[in-house]
Structure formats: structure tokens, C-alpha cells
PDB file of C-alpha atoms in Angstrom:
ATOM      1  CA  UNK A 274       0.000   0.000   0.000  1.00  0.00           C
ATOM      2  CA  UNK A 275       1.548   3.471  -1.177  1.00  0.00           C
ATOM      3  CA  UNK A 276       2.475   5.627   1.544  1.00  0.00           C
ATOM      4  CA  UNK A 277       4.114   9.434   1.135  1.00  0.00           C
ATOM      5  CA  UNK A 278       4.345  12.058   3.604  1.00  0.00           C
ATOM      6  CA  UNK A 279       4.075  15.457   2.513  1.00  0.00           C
ATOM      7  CA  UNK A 280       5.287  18.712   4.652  1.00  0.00           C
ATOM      8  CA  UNK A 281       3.032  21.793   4.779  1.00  0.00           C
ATOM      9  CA  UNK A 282       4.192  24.333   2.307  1.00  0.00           C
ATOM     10  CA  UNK A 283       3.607  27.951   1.721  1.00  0.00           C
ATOM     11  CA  UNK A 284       3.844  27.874  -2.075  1.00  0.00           C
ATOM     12  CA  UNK A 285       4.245  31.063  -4.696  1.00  0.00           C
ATOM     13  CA  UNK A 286       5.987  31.279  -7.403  1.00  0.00           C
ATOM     14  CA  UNK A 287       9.610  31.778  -6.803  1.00  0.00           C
ATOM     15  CA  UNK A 288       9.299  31.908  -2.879  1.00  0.00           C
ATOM     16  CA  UNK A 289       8.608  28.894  -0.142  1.00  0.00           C
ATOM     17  CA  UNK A 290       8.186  30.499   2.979  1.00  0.00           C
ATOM     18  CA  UNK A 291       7.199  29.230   6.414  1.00  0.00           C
ATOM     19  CA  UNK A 292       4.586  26.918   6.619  1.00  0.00           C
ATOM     20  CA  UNK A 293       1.331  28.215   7.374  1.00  0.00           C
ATOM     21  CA  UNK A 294      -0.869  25.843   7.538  1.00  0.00           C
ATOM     22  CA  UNK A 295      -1.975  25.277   3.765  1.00  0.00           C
ATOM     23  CA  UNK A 296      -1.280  21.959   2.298  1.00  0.00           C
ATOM     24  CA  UNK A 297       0.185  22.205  -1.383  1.00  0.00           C
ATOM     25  CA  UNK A 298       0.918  18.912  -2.986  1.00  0.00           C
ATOM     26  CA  UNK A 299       3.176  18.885  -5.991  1.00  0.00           C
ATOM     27  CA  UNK A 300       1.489  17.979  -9.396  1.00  0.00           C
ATOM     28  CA  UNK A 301       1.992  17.601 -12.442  1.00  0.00           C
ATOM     29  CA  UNK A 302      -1.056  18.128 -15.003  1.00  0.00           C
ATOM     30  CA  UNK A 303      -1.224  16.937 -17.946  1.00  0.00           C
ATOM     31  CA  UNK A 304      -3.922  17.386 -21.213  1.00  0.00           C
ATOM     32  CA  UNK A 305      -4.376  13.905 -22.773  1.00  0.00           C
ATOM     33  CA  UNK A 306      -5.699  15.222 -26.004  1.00  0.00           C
ATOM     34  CA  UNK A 307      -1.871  17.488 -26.421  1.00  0.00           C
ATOM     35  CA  UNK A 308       0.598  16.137 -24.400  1.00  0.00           C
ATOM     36  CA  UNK A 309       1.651  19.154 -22.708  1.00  0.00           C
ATOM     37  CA  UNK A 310       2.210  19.246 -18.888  1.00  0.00           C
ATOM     38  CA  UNK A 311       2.693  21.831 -16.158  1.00  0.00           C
ATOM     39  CA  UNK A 312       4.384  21.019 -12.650  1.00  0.00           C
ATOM     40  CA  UNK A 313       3.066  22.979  -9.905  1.00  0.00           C
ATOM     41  CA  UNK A 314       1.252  22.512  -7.013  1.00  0.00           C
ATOM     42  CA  UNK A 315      -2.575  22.072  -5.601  1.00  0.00           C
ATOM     43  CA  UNK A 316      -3.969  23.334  -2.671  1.00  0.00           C
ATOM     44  CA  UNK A 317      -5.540  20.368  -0.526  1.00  0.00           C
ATOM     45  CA  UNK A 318      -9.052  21.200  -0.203  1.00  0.00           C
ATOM     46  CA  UNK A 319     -11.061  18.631   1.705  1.00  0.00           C
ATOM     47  CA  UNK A 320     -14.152  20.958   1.533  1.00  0.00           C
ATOM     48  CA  UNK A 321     -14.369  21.003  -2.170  1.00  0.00           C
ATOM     49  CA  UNK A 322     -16.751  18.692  -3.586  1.00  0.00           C
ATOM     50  CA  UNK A 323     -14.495  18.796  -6.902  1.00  0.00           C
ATOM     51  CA  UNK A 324     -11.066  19.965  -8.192  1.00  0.00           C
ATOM     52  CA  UNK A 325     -10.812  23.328  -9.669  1.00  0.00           C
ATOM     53  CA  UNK A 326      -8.296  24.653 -12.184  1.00  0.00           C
ATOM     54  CA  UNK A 327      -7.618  28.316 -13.360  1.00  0.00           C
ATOM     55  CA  UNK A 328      -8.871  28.972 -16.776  1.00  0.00           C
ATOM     56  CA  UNK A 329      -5.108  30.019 -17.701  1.00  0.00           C
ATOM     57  CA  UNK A 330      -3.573  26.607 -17.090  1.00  0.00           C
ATOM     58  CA  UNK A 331      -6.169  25.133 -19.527  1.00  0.00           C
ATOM     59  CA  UNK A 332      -5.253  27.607 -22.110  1.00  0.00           C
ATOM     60  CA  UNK A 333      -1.841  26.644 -21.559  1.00  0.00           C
ATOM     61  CA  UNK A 334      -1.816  23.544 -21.621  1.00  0.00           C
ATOM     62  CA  UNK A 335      -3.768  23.679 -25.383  1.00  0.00           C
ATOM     63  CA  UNK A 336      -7.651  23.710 -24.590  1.00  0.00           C
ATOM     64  CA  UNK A 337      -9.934  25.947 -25.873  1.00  0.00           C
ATOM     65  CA  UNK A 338     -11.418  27.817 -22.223  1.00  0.00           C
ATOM     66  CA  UNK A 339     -14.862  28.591 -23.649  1.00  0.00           C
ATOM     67  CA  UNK A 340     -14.601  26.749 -27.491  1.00  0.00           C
ATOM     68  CA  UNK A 341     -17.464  24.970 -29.188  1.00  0.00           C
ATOM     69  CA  UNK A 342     -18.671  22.011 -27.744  1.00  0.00           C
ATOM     70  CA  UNK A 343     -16.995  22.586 -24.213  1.00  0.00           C
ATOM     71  CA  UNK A 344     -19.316  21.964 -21.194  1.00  0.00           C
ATOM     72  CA  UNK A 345     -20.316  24.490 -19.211  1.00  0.00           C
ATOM     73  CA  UNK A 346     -21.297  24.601 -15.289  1.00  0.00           C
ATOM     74  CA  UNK A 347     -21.671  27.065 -12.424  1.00  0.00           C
ATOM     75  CA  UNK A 348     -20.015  26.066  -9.266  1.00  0.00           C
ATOM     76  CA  UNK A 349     -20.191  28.132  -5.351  1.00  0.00           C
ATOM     77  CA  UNK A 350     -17.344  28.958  -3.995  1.00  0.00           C
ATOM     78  CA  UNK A 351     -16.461  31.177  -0.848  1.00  0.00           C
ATOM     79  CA  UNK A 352     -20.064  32.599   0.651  1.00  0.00           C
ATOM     80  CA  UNK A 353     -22.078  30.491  -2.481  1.00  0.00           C
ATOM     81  CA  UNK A 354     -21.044  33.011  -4.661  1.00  0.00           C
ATOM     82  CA  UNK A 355     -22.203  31.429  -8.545  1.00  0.00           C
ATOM     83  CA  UNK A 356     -18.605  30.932 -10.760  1.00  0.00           C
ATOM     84  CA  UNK A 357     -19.129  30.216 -14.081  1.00  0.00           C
ATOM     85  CA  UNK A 358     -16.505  26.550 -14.754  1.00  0.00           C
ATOM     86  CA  UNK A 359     -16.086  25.046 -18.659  1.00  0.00           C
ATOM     87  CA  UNK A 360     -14.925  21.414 -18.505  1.00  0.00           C
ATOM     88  CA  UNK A 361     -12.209  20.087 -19.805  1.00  0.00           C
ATOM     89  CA  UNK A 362     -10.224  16.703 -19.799  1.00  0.00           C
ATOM     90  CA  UNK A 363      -6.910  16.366 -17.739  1.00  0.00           C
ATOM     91  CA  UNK A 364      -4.580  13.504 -16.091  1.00  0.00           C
ATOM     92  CA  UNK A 365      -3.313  14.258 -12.458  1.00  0.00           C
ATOM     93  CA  UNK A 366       0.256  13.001 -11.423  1.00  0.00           C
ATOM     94  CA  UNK A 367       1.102  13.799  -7.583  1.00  0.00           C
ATOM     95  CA  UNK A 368       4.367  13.810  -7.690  1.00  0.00           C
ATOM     96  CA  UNK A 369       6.680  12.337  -4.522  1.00  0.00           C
ATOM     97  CA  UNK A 370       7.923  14.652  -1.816  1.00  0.00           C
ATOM     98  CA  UNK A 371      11.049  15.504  -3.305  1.00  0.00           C
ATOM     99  CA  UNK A 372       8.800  16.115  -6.991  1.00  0.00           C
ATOM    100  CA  UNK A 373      11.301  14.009  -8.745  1.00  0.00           C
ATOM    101  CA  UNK A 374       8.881  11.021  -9.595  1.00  0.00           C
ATOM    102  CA  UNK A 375       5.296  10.345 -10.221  1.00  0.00           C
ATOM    103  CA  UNK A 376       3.979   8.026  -7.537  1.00  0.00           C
ATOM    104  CA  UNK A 377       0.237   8.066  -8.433  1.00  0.00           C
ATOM    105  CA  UNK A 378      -2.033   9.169 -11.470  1.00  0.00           C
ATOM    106  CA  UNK A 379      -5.590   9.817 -11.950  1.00  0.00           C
ATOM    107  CA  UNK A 380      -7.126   8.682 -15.087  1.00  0.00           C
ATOM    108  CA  UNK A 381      -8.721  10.974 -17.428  1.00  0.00           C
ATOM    109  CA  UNK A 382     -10.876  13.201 -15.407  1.00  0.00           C
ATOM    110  CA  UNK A 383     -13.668  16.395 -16.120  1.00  0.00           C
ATOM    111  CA  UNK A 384     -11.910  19.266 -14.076  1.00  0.00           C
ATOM    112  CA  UNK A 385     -14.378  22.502 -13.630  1.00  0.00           C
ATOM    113  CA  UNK A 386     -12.001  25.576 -14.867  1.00  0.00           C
ATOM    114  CA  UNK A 387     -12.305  29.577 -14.116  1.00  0.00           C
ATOM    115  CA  UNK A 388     -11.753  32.449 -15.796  1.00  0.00           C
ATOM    116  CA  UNK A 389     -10.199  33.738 -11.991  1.00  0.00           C
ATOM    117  CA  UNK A 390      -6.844  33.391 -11.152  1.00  0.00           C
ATOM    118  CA  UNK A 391      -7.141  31.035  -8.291  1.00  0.00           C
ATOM    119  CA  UNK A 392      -4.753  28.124  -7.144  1.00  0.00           C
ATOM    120  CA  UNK A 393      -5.217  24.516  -8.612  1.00  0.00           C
ATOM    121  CA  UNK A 394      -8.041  23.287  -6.073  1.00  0.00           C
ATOM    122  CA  UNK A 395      -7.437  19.844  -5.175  1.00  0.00           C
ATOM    123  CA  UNK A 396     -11.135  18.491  -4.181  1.00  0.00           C
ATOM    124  CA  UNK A 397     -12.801  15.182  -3.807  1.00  0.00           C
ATOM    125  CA  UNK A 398     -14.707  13.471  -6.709  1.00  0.00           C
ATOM    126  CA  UNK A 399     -11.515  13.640  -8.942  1.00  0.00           C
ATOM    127  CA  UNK A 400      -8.713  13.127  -6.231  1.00  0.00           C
ATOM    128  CA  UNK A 401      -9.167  12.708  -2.767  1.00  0.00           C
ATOM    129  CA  UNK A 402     -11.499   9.627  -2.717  1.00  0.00           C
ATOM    130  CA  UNK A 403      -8.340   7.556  -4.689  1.00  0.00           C
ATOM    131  CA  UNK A 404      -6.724   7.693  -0.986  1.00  0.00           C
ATOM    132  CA  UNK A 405      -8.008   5.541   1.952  1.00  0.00           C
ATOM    133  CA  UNK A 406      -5.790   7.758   3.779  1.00  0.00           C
ATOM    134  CA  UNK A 407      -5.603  11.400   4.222  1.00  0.00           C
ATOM    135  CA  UNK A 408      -4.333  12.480   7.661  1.00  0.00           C
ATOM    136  CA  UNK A 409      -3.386  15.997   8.545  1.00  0.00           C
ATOM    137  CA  UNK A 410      -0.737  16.404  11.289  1.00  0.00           C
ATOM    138  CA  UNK A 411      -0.924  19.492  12.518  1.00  0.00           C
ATOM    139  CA  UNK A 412       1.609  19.210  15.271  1.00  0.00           C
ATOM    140  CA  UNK A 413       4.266  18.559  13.098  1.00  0.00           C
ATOM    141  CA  UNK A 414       2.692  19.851   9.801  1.00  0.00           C
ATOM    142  CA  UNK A 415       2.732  17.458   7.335  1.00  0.00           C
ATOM    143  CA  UNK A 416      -0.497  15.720   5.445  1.00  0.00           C
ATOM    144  CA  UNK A 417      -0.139  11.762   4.921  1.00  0.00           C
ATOM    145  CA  UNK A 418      -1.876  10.064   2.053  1.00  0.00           C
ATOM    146  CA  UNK A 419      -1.988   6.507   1.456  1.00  0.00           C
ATOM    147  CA  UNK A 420      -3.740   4.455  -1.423  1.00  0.00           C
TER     148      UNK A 420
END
């Protein structure tokens, strides 16, 4: 059974600071229709009902945000305030600890995507029920998931 133990990290671009309490994990995402990836990290949300993914990182990564054909949706966020989200396809790869390897993968998943610059949102139906273990520990800040 898979085991990895990540510490809590205070992720932006170009700075780690102290921890504050935020659990980043580091990804990689990846379009399955292009090829094209983009390491970074997601922020461990075990409130979300589903992931979350800025509209920008779709773009990137060679989808069409609001094309033809492309699903559309309206999720709440913070205070059930209505966000427009357009669907696309994308592969998850949590990377280990030291973000040198992939140790797990989802398949090919619907992610809801924003127009807002937010942080990847890491939420349940397309990540966090693949682990029968996520355990937060505070005390010594680091988040445990096994699968």
C-alpha cells in the first residue's frame, strides 16, 4: 500500500516560505488530447466537492477555455457566490515529496475551470477519494496520504 508524507508548504511562485498551515501537494497536469504538462502545485481542499483549475492553465496547456462544444457549469465557492466553470479533460500526477517522480495518477478526469486566477483546487470526486488515507498532522505539519 503506497504511503508518502508530505510537509506543509507555503507555495508562490519563486518563494517557499514558512509553513502556514496550507497543504500544497506537488502535481503535475497533464492534457491527454496534447501532451503538454505543467508542474506545480494544488492546494488540498477537503471541503471542495471537486477539483478546480484556473482557466489560464487550460489555455496553456492547449484547450480551448470557452470553445465549441466545451461543457459548461456554475459552481459556489467562498459565501455560495455562482462561478461560471467550462470542462475540460486532464490527467493528475502527484508527484513524490522531493517532486522528482510520479507516484500516483488519476485517469482521465472532467476538471471545472475559471476564468479567476485562483490556485489549482485539489477536491474530492476527482482526487481525494483515490486515498483511503488522508491524515493531517498538525503538530508537526505534514499531510499523509496513502492508497
Amino acid at each position: 500500500m503506497p504511503r508518502h508524507r508530505y510537509a506543509f508548504v507555503d507555495f508562490l511562485p519563486g518563494k517557499i516560505r514558512e509553513p502556514s498551515g496550507r497543504i500544497m501537494l506537488p502535481l503535475r497536469i497533464v492534457n491527454p488530447h496534447t501532451g503538454r504538462t505543467w508542474p506545480s502545485y494544488g492546494l488540498l481542499d477537503t471541503g471542495a466537492t471537486t477539483c478546480l483549475f484556473p482557466g489560464a492553465l487550460a489555455t496553456y496547456l492547449g484547450h480551448n477555455l470557452k470553445g465549441d462544444g466545451v461543457r459548461s457549469s456554475v459552481t459556489s465557492g467562498i459565501e455560495q457566490k455562482k462561478l461560471p466553470t467550462f470542462l475540460h479533460t486532464f490527467r493528475m500526477e502527484l508527484l513524490s515529496p522531493e517532486g522528482d517522480r510520479v507516484v500516483w495518477r488519476s485517469g482521465d478526469v472532467l476538471i471545472n475551470c475559471v476564468e479567476h486566477n485562483l490556485p489549482i483546487l485539489l477536491g474530492y470526486r476527482e482526487f481525494l477519494r483515490h486515498f483511503t488515507v488522508c491524515a493531517i498532522h498538525y503538530g508537526i505539519q505534514e499531510v499523509e496520504l496513502t492508497w
